[in-house]
Amino acid sequence: MLNYLWAFMIIIGIVYGAFTGNLNRVTDAALESASQAVTLCITMAGAMAFWVGMMRIAENAGLLQAAQRRMRPILAFLFPDIPKDHPANQAIAANCISNIFGLGWAATPAGLEAMKHLQTLNRQTPERASNSMCTFLVLNISSLQLIPVNIIAYRSQYGSVDPASILGMAVVATSVSTGAGILFSKIMCLTGRRKHG
C-alpha cells in the first residue's frame, strides 16, 4: 500500500511540474535529493558503526550482562509468564538496552530472537500472540531512548547548530510513550484474564 502511495505522489509531482512549466525544477530536486540521500547514508553508517562498536566494547567488558542482571526485576514485572532463566529474558534485555541507546538497527535482531523464544512459551494458537508477546511489541515500539542517535545524526547532517539539544525532550517523550504503552498493555492483560478466567 505504501508503495502505491509513494508512486502516486511522485506521479502527481511530475504531472504538476509539467503543467506549471517547472519540470526542470522537479528534475533538479530529484537529483539534489539523491545526492543528499547518499550523504545521509554515509553519515548514518558512520554513526551506526561508532555506536555498534561501543555496544560491542560494552558487551566484551561485561557491562551489558551487568545491565541485563539489573533489569531482571523489571522484566519479571513486565513479563510474569516468562520463567526466570528462560533465554527470552536475555533477548528482551538486549533489545531494550539497544533501544535505550537509540540503536534501533542493533535492537532488531534481538527483538526477532525474543519473539521466537516467546513463541515457544505461547499457549495460544500459533496465529494468536500471547500477552508477553504483545507487551514486548508495545515496549519495543514505544522505545524508551536516552540517546536518540538517529535523530542526532539527522540533525547534524542537515546543519543543526546543536544536534544534541533534543536529548531532554527525547527522554521525556519516549518515557511518556513507554509508560503509556506499558500501562495499556497491563490493563489489557488484566481484562483479558478476567474475561477468560
XYZ file of N, CA, C and O in Angstrom:
788
model
N 0.828 -1.203 0.000
C 0.000 0.000 0.000
C 0.866 1.259 0.000
O 0.576 2.222 -0.709
N 1.917 1.224 0.824
C 2.793 2.394 0.913
C 3.496 2.668 -0.416
O 3.696 3.830 -0.790
N 3.855 1.593 -1.123
C 4.497 1.761 -2.429
C 3.573 2.492 -3.410
O 4.017 3.359 -4.174
N 2.276 2.138 -3.380
C 1.314 2.814 -4.248
C 1.191 4.298 -3.888
O 1.069 5.157 -4.763
N 1.217 4.577 -2.572
C 1.108 5.965 -2.116
C 2.296 6.789 -2.604
O 2.127 7.901 -3.122
N 3.512 6.244 -2.456
C 4.705 6.960 -2.921
C 4.663 7.144 -4.443
O 4.984 8.228 -4.948
N 4.292 6.093 -5.163
C 4.222 6.199 -6.626
C 3.211 7.261 -7.045
O 3.476 8.061 -7.955
N 2.068 7.308 -6.362
C 1.029 8.304 -6.667
C 1.566 9.719 -6.451
O 1.378 10.604 -7.296
N 2.265 9.946 -5.320
C 2.785 11.286 -5.021
C 3.853 11.703 -6.033
O 3.903 12.871 -6.465
N 4.715 10.759 -6.447
C 5.752 11.077 -7.431
C 5.118 11.443 -8.771
O 5.504 12.443 -9.412
N 4.143 10.648 -9.196
C 3.477 10.921 -10.482
C 2.761 12.264 -10.454
O 2.858 13.062 -11.397
N 2.058 12.546 -9.351
C 1.359 13.835 -9.221
C 2.359 14.985 -9.277
O 2.113 16.012 -9.935
N 3.504 14.832 -8.618
C 4.530 15.881 -8.636
C 5.063 16.137 -10.040
O 5.224 17.292 -10.453
N 5.329 15.057 -10.769
C 5.842 15.207 -12.140
C 4.800 15.841 -13.048
O 5.102 16.761 -13.821
N 3.546 15.369 -12.949
C 2.470 15.926 -13.784
C 2.247 17.405 -13.460
O 2.131 18.246 -14.371
N 2.220 17.735 -12.178
C 2.025 19.134 -11.781
C 3.178 20.006 -12.281
O 2.967 21.116 -12.782
N 4.423 19.480 -12.144
C 5.584 20.226 -12.634
C 5.518 20.452 -14.135
O 5.875 21.528 -14.635
N 5.046 19.447 -14.882
C 4.933 19.577 -16.340
C 3.883 20.615 -16.719
O 4.098 21.438 -17.625
N 2.732 20.602 -16.036
C 1.651 21.538 -16.365
C 1.980 22.966 -15.961
O 1.488 23.919 -16.578
N 2.788 23.170 -14.956
C 3.122 24.528 -14.500
C 4.431 25.032 -15.096
O 4.898 26.121 -14.756
N 5.054 24.229 -15.959
C 6.298 24.656 -16.601
C 7.513 24.560 -15.701
O 8.523 25.240 -15.947
N 7.452 23.759 -14.647
C 8.561 23.635 -13.699
C 9.179 22.237 -13.714
O 9.720 21.789 -12.706
N 9.105 21.571 -14.847
C 9.626 20.202 -14.922
C 11.139 20.162 -14.676
O 11.652 19.209 -14.088
N 11.847 21.220 -15.094
C 13.289 21.260 -14.843
C 13.585 21.353 -13.352
O 14.565 20.786 -12.865
N 12.712 22.042 -12.618
C 12.903 22.123 -11.160
C 12.656 20.764 -10.499
O 13.325 20.412 -9.525
N 11.697 20.015 -11.014
C 11.436 18.674 -10.499
C 12.666 17.791 -10.691
O 13.094 17.059 -9.803
N 13.271 17.887 -11.891
C 14.476 17.107 -12.186
C 15.621 17.511 -11.270
O 16.328 16.653 -10.713
N 15.814 18.835 -11.092
C 16.888 19.321 -10.205
C 16.666 18.850 -8.772
O 17.610 18.441 -8.089
N 15.417 18.908 -8.317
C 15.109 18.482 -6.946
C 15.356 16.990 -6.770
O 15.868 16.553 -5.726
N 15.025 16.198 -7.791
C 15.247 14.750 -7.713
C 16.734 14.433 -7.619
O 17.161 13.603 -6.803
N 17.551 15.111 -8.441
C 18.998 14.874 -8.407
C 19.616 15.346 -7.092
O 20.482 14.679 -6.517
N 19.163 16.501 -6.600
C 19.683 17.017 -5.328
C 19.305 16.097 -4.171
O 20.111 15.827 -3.283
N 18.068 15.605 -4.193
C 17.616 14.695 -3.139
C 18.405 13.392 -3.170
O 18.743 12.829 -2.117
N 18.710 12.894 -4.368
C 19.506 11.669 -4.476
C 20.891 11.879 -3.881
O 21.420 11.011 -3.163
N 21.487 13.045 -4.144
C 22.800 13.365 -3.579
C 22.736 13.447 -2.059
O 23.605 12.925 -1.354
N 21.697 14.099 -1.531
C 21.531 14.204 -0.085
C 21.300 12.842 0.556
O 21.786 12.579 1.661
N 20.587 11.956 -0.147
C 20.327 10.622 0.385
C 21.627 9.840 0.543
O 21.838 9.162 1.555
N 22.515 9.949 -0.444
C 23.808 9.254 -0.358
C 24.628 9.809 0.802
O 25.208 9.058 1.594
N 24.667 11.137 0.934
C 25.414 11.770 2.024
C 24.849 11.356 3.379
O 25.597 11.055 4.322
N 23.522 11.320 3.479
C 22.877 10.925 4.737
C 23.202 9.471 5.078
O 23.469 9.138 6.234
N 23.201 8.607 4.065
C 23.530 7.190 4.299
C 24.948 7.041 4.843
O 25.192 6.243 5.754
N 25.890 7.825 4.298
C 27.274 7.766 4.778
C 27.353 8.259 6.219
O 28.022 7.651 7.067
N 26.635 9.343 6.525
C 26.614 9.866 7.896
C 26.033 8.844 8.859
O 26.589 8.585 9.936
N 24.900 8.234 8.473
C 24.252 7.252 9.337
C 25.115 6.006 9.507
O 25.151 5.409 10.581
N 25.822 5.617 8.437
C 26.700 4.448 8.534
C 27.819 4.712 9.531
O 28.184 3.834 10.325
N 28.347 5.929 9.512
C 29.396 6.290 10.475
C 28.876 6.277 11.903
O 29.528 5.734 12.806
N 27.701 6.878 12.109
C 27.111 6.894 13.462
C 26.792 5.481 13.925
O 27.046 5.111 15.082
N 26.265 4.666 13.019
C 25.921 3.294 13.364
C 27.175 2.499 13.718
O 27.203 1.773 14.709
N 28.232 2.647 12.925
C 29.471 1.914 13.192
C 30.043 2.307 14.551
O 30.500 1.445 15.322
N 29.997 3.601 14.870
C 30.531 4.071 16.153
C 29.762 3.462 17.322
O 30.353 2.884 18.247
N 28.428 3.571 17.305
C 27.634 3.121 18.435
C 27.560 1.601 18.542
O 27.552 1.052 19.646
N 27.526 0.909 17.410
C 27.551 -0.551 17.473
C 28.900 -1.014 18.020
O 28.973 -1.973 18.799
N 29.969 -0.317 17.636
C 31.291 -0.614 18.202
C 31.331 -0.388 19.704
O 31.906 -1.194 20.452
N 30.714 0.699 20.149
C 30.648 0.971 21.594
C 29.862 -0.123 22.320
O 30.237 -0.555 23.418
N 28.772 -0.577 21.697
C 27.994 -1.658 22.299
C 28.810 -2.948 22.374
O 28.723 -3.697 23.345
N 29.611 -3.208 21.346
C 30.449 -4.415 21.337
C 31.506 -4.326 22.452
O 31.772 -5.312 23.137
N 32.089 -3.140 22.636
C 33.059 -2.951 23.723
C 32.380 -3.164 25.073
O 32.921 -3.833 25.962
N 31.177 -2.598 25.230
C 30.434 -2.770 26.483
C 30.099 -4.240 26.731
O 30.170 -4.728 27.861
N 29.780 -4.962 25.654
C 29.472 -6.388 25.785
C 30.706 -7.169 26.212
O 30.649 -8.013 27.116
N 31.852 -6.887 25.568
C 33.088 -7.591 25.905
C 33.573 -7.255 27.310
O 34.231 -8.081 27.955
N 33.258 -6.049 27.788
C 33.664 -5.639 29.137
C 32.711 -6.163 30.211
O 32.948 -5.972 31.403
N 31.611 -6.799 29.789
C 30.664 -7.341 30.753
C 29.608 -6.349 31.214
O 28.805 -6.658 32.097
N 29.609 -5.143 30.618
C 28.643 -4.122 31.045
C 27.218 -4.484 30.642
O 26.270 -4.221 31.391
N 27.047 -5.079 29.456
C 25.706 -5.457 29.017
C 25.127 -6.554 29.896
O 23.949 -6.526 30.247
N 25.974 -7.521 30.278
C 25.497 -8.601 31.142
C 25.080 -8.051 32.500
O 24.070 -8.474 33.074
N 25.853 -7.079 33.002
C 25.507 -6.453 34.280
C 24.190 -5.687 34.170
O 23.349 -5.746 35.073
N 24.006 -4.988 33.047
C 22.750 -4.256 32.837
C 21.580 -5.215 32.731
O 20.485 -4.943 33.238
N 21.792 -6.363 32.084
C 20.728 -7.359 31.966
C 20.338 -7.914 33.328
O 19.158 -8.131 33.611
N 21.335 -8.131 34.198
C 21.021 -8.610 35.563
C 20.220 -7.562 36.327
O 19.300 -7.899 37.070
N 20.569 -6.289 36.138
C 19.834 -5.210 36.816
C 18.401 -5.104 36.312
O 17.517 -4.631 37.039
N 18.186 -5.522 35.088
C 16.850 -5.425 34.504
C 15.931 -6.577 34.906
O 14.742 -6.537 34.598
N 16.441 -7.600 35.557
C 15.624 -8.780 35.863
C 14.350 -8.445 36.645
O 13.281 -8.961 36.312
N 14.410 -7.590 37.692
C 13.151 -7.267 38.397
C 12.121 -6.579 37.491
O 10.924 -6.853 37.591
N 12.597 -5.706 36.597
C 11.683 -5.009 35.682
C 11.067 -6.011 34.709
O 9.858 -5.986 34.452
N 11.912 -6.908 34.178
C 11.411 -7.907 33.238
C 10.438 -8.871 33.914
O 9.454 -9.295 33.300
N 10.701 -9.207 35.180
C 9.794 -10.096 35.919
C 8.429 -9.440 36.099
O 7.389 -10.107 36.051
N 8.420 -8.113 36.306
C 7.151 -7.389 36.442
C 6.418 -7.301 35.099
O 5.205 -7.512 35.023
N 7.174 -6.989 34.038
C 6.555 -6.813 32.728
C 6.123 -8.131 32.094
O 5.119 -8.189 31.398
N 6.898 -9.182 32.367
C 6.645 -10.478 31.727
C 6.566 -11.582 32.789
O 7.474 -12.419 32.883
N 5.500 -11.589 33.577
C 5.403 -12.595 34.649
C 5.268 -14.027 34.142
O 5.521 -14.968 34.889
N 4.884 -14.205 32.869
C 4.701 -15.550 32.316
C 6.012 -16.197 31.868
O 6.024 -17.381 31.548
N 7.097 -15.425 31.824
C 8.376 -15.968 31.353
C 9.166 -16.516 32.547
O 9.395 -15.792 33.519
N 9.592 -17.783 32.491
C 10.424 -18.328 33.583
C 11.711 -17.527 33.760
O 12.225 -16.923 32.812
N 12.236 -17.537 34.976
C 13.374 -16.685 35.339
C 14.600 -16.901 34.452
O 15.247 -15.952 34.040
N 14.940 -18.143 34.160
C 16.162 -18.439 33.405
C 15.911 -18.707 31.923
O 16.770 -19.261 31.238
N 14.751 -18.337 31.434
C 14.431 -18.584 30.023
C 15.250 -17.637 29.137
O 15.453 -16.465 29.482
N 15.750 -18.123 27.972
C 16.559 -17.266 27.088
C 15.816 -16.046 26.544
O 16.448 -15.096 26.076
N 14.489 -16.054 26.602
C 13.732 -14.877 26.142
C 14.101 -13.640 26.952
O 14.142 -12.528 26.417
N 14.397 -13.822 28.256
C 14.756 -12.685 29.102
C 16.009 -11.975 28.596
O 16.068 -10.743 28.564
N 17.015 -12.756 28.212
C 18.255 -12.168 27.722
C 18.034 -11.421 26.407
O 18.559 -10.319 26.214
N 17.256 -12.011 25.511
C 16.985 -11.353 24.220
C 16.176 -10.068 24.422
O 16.452 -9.048 23.777
N 15.199 -10.096 25.321
C 14.397 -8.895 25.598
C 15.272 -7.808 26.201
O 15.185 -6.635 25.831
N 16.144 -8.193 27.143
C 17.035 -7.212 27.775
C 17.972 -6.590 26.747
O 18.181 -5.365 26.738
N 18.533 -7.408 25.848
C 19.430 -6.883 24.809
C 18.682 -5.916 23.892
O 19.212 -4.860 23.516
N 17.446 -6.250 23.556
C 16.633 -5.371 22.724
C 16.376 -4.036 23.424
O 16.516 -2.971 22.818
N 16.001 -4.097 24.692
C 15.702 -2.868 25.446
C 16.935 -1.985 25.593
O 16.856 -0.766 25.434
N 18.086 -2.598 25.883
C 19.317 -1.829 26.053
C 19.694 -1.144 24.742
O 20.075 0.036 24.728
N 19.579 -1.867 23.631
C 19.884 -1.263 22.326
C 18.942 -0.094 22.040
O 19.373 0.956 21.561
N 17.659 -0.261 22.346
C 16.705 0.825 22.116
C 16.977 2.018 23.027
O 16.828 3.167 22.604
N 17.362 1.766 24.268
C 17.650 2.854 25.206
C 18.765 3.740 24.664
O 18.740 4.957 24.817
N 19.745 3.115 24.000
C 20.842 3.886 23.426
C 20.565 4.324 21.994
O 21.470 4.771 21.286
N 19.322 4.177 21.552
C 18.925 4.671 20.239
C 19.429 3.842 19.078
O 19.492 4.320 17.955
N 19.792 2.587 19.339
C 20.349 1.724 18.295
C 19.279 0.775 17.774
O 19.340 -0.435 18.000
N 18.294 1.328 17.077
C 17.190 0.515 16.587
C 17.642 -0.611 15.684
O 17.100 -1.711 15.724
N 18.672 -0.345 14.851
C 19.171 -1.384 13.940
C 19.829 -2.523 14.711
O 19.808 -3.659 14.268
N 20.419 -2.232 15.876
C 21.013 -3.291 16.701
C 19.941 -4.003 17.522
O 20.126 -5.155 17.920
N 18.825 -3.311 17.782
C 17.742 -3.896 18.580
C 16.931 -4.913 17.789
O 16.362 -5.841 18.373
N 16.891 -4.762 16.477
C 16.033 -5.626 15.659
C 16.380 -7.112 15.751
O 15.487 -7.932 15.984
N 17.652 -7.516 15.594
C 17.949 -8.958 15.704
C 17.586 -9.532 17.072
O 17.035 -10.640 17.158
N 17.855 -8.768 18.137
C 17.494 -9.227 19.483
C 15.987 -9.320 19.631
O 15.464 -10.228 20.282
N 15.253 -8.388 19.022
C 13.795 -8.418 19.075
C 13.217 -9.629 18.376
O 12.286 -10.268 18.867
N 13.779 -9.965 17.206
C 13.310 -11.145 16.472
C 13.610 -12.427 17.258
O 12.776 -13.336 17.328
N 14.794 -12.458 17.884
C 15.146 -13.625 18.700
C 14.208 -13.749 19.896
O 13.756 -14.848 20.241
N 13.895 -12.607 20.519
C 12.982 -12.618 21.672
C 11.610 -13.147 21.273
O 11.010 -13.950 22.000
N 11.106 -12.718 20.115
C 9.799 -13.188 19.658
C 9.797 -14.698 19.400
O 8.822 -15.385 19.702
N 10.904 -15.219 18.865
C 10.996 -16.661 18.643
C 10.933 -17.422 19.968
O 10.242 -18.437 20.087
N 11.649 -16.906 20.976
C 11.622 -17.550 22.293
C 10.243 -17.430 22.936
O 9.760 -18.378 23.567
N 9.619 -16.272 22.772
C 8.288 -16.074 23.350
C 7.260 -16.989 22.685
O 6.315 -17.439 23.335
N 7.448 -17.266 21.404
C 6.527 -18.160 20.705
C 6.581 -19.570 21.293
O 5.567 -20.273 21.336
N 7.757 -19.997 21.778
C 7.862 -21.331 22.386
C 7.067 -21.409 23.685
O 6.691 -22.501 24.120
N 6.816 -20.252 24.321
C 6.037 -20.218 25.570
C 4.563 -19.920 25.320
O 3.770 -19.890 26.258
N 4.210 -19.681 24.069
C 2.852 -19.265 23.723
C 1.881 -20.440 23.873
O 1.989 -21.442 23.168
N 0.926 -20.278 24.787
C -0.077 -21.325 24.992
C -1.280 -21.143 24.065
O -2.177 -21.966 24.031
N -1.302 -20.004 23.340
C -2.376 -19.751 22.385
C -2.072 -20.505 21.087
O -1.056 -21.186 20.966
N -2.945 -20.372 20.140
C -2.664 -20.943 18.822
C -1.503 -20.171 18.197
O -1.274 -19.008 18.565
N -0.769 -20.770 17.266
C 0.374 -20.067 16.658
C 0.007 -18.746 15.995
O 0.834 -17.866 15.861
N -1.252 -18.613 15.574
C -1.678 -17.377 14.894
C -2.028 -16.262 15.870
O -2.247 -15.124 15.457
N -2.099 -16.565 17.161
C -2.507 -15.553 18.138
C -1.355 -15.263 19.102
O -0.776 -16.171 19.688
N -1.030 -13.987 19.243
C 0.078 -13.589 20.109
C -0.306 -13.719 21.579
O -1.449 -13.455 21.959
N 0.674 -14.099 22.397
C 0.448 -14.195 23.843
C 0.528 -12.804 24.463
O 0.945 -11.833 23.824
N 0.145 -12.711 25.743
C 0.245 -11.432 26.451
C 1.683 -10.928 26.484
O 1.938 -9.737 26.299
N 2.630 -11.844 26.713
C 4.043 -11.444 26.759
C 4.513 -10.921 25.404
O 5.268 -9.946 25.338
N 4.058 -11.549 24.336
C 4.438 -11.089 23.003
C 3.881 -9.695 22.727
O 4.583 -8.835 22.176
N 2.636 -9.470 23.116
C 2.022 -8.148 22.905
C 2.723 -7.087 23.745
O 2.995 -5.981 23.266
N 3.032 -7.424 25.006
C 3.721 -6.476 25.882
C 5.095 -6.135 25.318
O 5.504 -4.965 25.308
N 5.816 -7.149 24.837
C 7.140 -6.899 24.264
C 7.047 -6.027 23.025
O 7.866 -5.125 22.831
N 6.051 -6.266 22.185
C 5.883 -5.462 20.980
C 5.622 -3.998 21.338
O 6.212 -3.089 20.745
N 4.759 -3.777 22.330
C 4.473 -2.403 22.775
C 5.736 -1.753 23.328
O 6.053 -0.596 23.027
N 6.486 -2.507 24.128
C 7.719 -1.990 24.722
C 8.738 -1.646 23.641
O 9.408 -0.614 23.707
N 8.837 -2.489 22.631
C 9.794 -2.272 21.550
C 9.406 -1.073 20.693
O 10.262 -0.269 20.303
N 8.111 -0.925 20.403
C 7.661 0.178 19.554
C 7.765 1.522 20.280
O 8.183 2.523 19.700
N 7.386 1.545 21.563
C 7.437 2.811 22.313
C 8.878 3.251 22.527
O 9.181 4.436 22.532
N 9.784 2.304 22.722
C 11.238 2.525 22.655
C 11.749 3.692 23.501
O 12.078 4.750 22.977
N 11.843 3.466 24.810
C 12.492 4.440 25.686
C 13.920 4.686 25.203
O 14.679 3.750 25.006
N 14.283 5.955 24.992
C 15.619 6.291 24.489
C 16.264 7.362 25.349
O 15.668 8.403 25.596
N 17.484 7.093 25.781
C 18.271 8.096 26.489
C 19.149 8.875 25.516
O 19.451 10.045 25.737
N 19.580 8.206 24.446
C 20.419 8.848 23.433
C 19.818 8.556 22.053
O 20.073 7.490 21.491
N 19.023 9.465 21.503
C 18.421 9.219 20.175
C 19.437 9.428 19.058
O 19.482 10.473 18.411
N 20.259 8.417 18.823
C 21.375 8.515 17.877
C 20.902 8.906 16.482
O 21.504 9.769 15.830
N 19.828 8.273 16.009
C 19.347 8.553 14.645
C 18.991 10.027 14.457
O 19.409 10.655 13.482
N 18.208 10.573 15.386
C 17.752 11.965 15.250
C 18.938 12.925 15.356
O 19.008 13.918 14.617
N 19.871 12.628 16.259
C 21.057 13.486 16.388
C 21.855 13.479 15.085
O 22.327 14.517 14.620
N 21.999 12.298 14.474
C 22.728 12.198 13.198
C 21.999 12.963 12.093
O 22.636 13.658 11.295
N 20.660 12.843 12.040
C 19.887 13.588 11.037
C 20.082 15.093 11.221
O 20.312 15.824 10.255
N 19.963 15.540 12.474
C 20.087 16.978 12.748
C 21.492 17.485 12.403
O 21.651 18.588 11.879
N 22.494 16.683 12.697
C 23.864 17.061 12.369
C 24.051 17.156 10.857
O 24.673 18.094 10.350
N 23.496 16.190 10.135
C 23.621 16.158 8.680
C 22.999 17.392 8.039
O 23.518 17.926 7.067
N 21.878 17.857 8.586
C 21.168 18.983 7.977
C 21.504 20.327 8.624
O 20.734 21.274 8.530
N 22.670 20.391 9.287
C 23.220 21.679 9.703
C 22.713 22.250 11.001
O 22.798 23.468 11.209
N 22.197 21.423 11.895
C 21.745 21.942 13.185
C 22.935 22.495 13.973
O 24.013 21.900 13.998
N 22.743 23.639 14.621
C 23.799 24.252 15.427
C 24.118 23.381 16.638
O 25.282 23.221 17.016
N 23.089 22.792 17.242
C 23.266 21.941 18.418
C 22.434 20.668 18.240
O 21.311 20.583 18.729
N 22.969 19.671 17.534
C 22.176 18.474 17.224
C 21.682 17.720 18.452
O 20.634 17.093 18.413
N 22.428 17.794 19.552
C 22.062 17.030 20.751
C 21.120 17.789 21.678
O 20.792 17.297 22.764
N 20.648 18.964 21.261
C 19.794 19.764 22.140
C 18.433 19.112 22.410
O 17.721 19.510 23.318
N 18.085 18.102 21.632
C 16.788 17.440 21.806
C 16.840 16.318 22.837
O 15.827 15.659 23.077
N 18.001 16.070 23.446
C 18.140 14.951 24.377
C 17.074 14.965 25.466
O 16.410 13.956 25.717
N 16.910 16.102 26.126
C 15.954 16.194 27.233
C 14.533 15.880 26.797
O 13.839 15.066 27.418
N 14.105 16.502 25.708
C 12.745 16.277 25.228
C 12.554 14.857 24.713
O 11.474 14.275 24.848
N 13.614 14.283 24.124
C 13.520 12.898 23.638
C 13.319 11.944 24.803
O 12.506 11.008 24.719
N 14.030 12.175 25.903
C 13.880 11.318 27.085
C 12.461 11.440 27.641
O 11.818 10.441 27.972
N 11.968 12.685 27.738
C 10.610 12.896 28.264
C 9.572 12.235 27.354
O 8.693 11.499 27.818
N 9.677 12.481 26.051
C 8.690 11.939 25.096
C 8.686 10.416 25.093
O 7.621 9.789 25.147
N 9.871 9.802 25.042
C 9.913 8.339 24.993
C 9.549 7.718 26.340
O 9.002 6.619 26.378
N 9.821 8.429 27.437
C 9.400 7.928 28.757
C 7.882 7.901 28.858
O 7.297 6.930 29.349
N 7.249 8.976 28.385
C 5.783 9.037 28.414
C 5.187 7.957 27.512
O 4.246 7.250 27.902
N 5.745 7.804 26.300
C 5.193 6.807 25.377
C 5.383 5.392 25.928
O 4.476 4.559 25.840
N 6.536 5.115 26.523
C 6.781 3.790 27.089
C 5.882 3.542 28.292
O 5.295 2.459 28.426
N 5.755 4.540 29.170
C 4.873 4.402 30.343
C 3.434 4.162 29.930
O 2.758 3.285 30.481
N 2.964 4.932 28.958
C 1.585 4.757 28.474
C 1.398 3.388 27.837
O 0.372 2.719 28.049
N 2.392 2.948 27.072
C 2.308 1.636 26.430
C 2.257 0.499 27.436
O 1.456 -0.431 27.307
N 3.108 0.583 28.468
C 3.125 -0.465 29.499
C 1.814 -0.481 30.269
O 1.251 -1.543 30.546
N 1.310 0.714 30.628
C 0.035 0.804 31.352
C -1.095 0.194 30.528
O -1.887 -0.610 31.043
N -1.154 0.539 29.256
C -2.189 -0.006 28.372
C -2.074 -1.524 28.276
O -3.065 -2.249 28.347
N -0.843 -1.994 28.103
C -0.615 -3.434 27.973
C -1.045 -4.178 29.229
O -1.698 -5.234 29.155
N -0.706 -3.640 30.403
C -1.080 -4.284 31.662
C -2.606 -4.313 31.847
O -3.170 -5.309 32.301
N -3.257 -3.201 31.496
C -4.721 -3.149 31.601
C -5.354 -4.186 30.686
O -6.272 -4.918 31.082
N -4.855 -4.285 29.448
C -5.408 -5.245 28.500
C -5.161 -6.684 28.957
O -6.031 -7.551 28.799
N -3.998 -6.945 29.546
C -3.701 -8.295 30.055
C -4.651 -8.654 31.188
O -5.166 -9.771 31.246
N -4.906 -7.688 32.087
C -5.802 -7.958 33.226
C -7.233 -8.172 32.767
O -7.914 -9.101 33.222
N -7.713 -7.340 31.832
C -9.090 -7.504 31.352
C -9.234 -8.799 30.573
O -10.261 -9.454 30.640
N -8.172 -9.164 29.835
C -8.213 -10.432 29.091
C -8.294 -11.627 30.014
O -9.029 -12.596 29.759
N -7.563 -11.573 31.131
C -7.606 -12.691 32.092
C -8.966 -12.797 32.749
O -9.473 -13.881 33.016
N -9.568 -11.651 33.059
C -10.879 -11.664 33.690
C -11.937 -12.261 32.752
O -12.820 -12.986 33.187
N -11.821 -11.932 31.462
C -12.801 -12.460 30.502
C -12.676 -13.973 30.360
O -13.650 -14.682 30.211
N -11.401 -14.458 30.371
C -11.185 -15.874 30.170
C -11.119 -16.642 31.483
O -11.055 -17.863 31.464
N -11.101 -15.897 32.618
C -10.954 -16.564 33.916
C -12.253 -17.078 34.494
O -13.316 -17.047 33.982
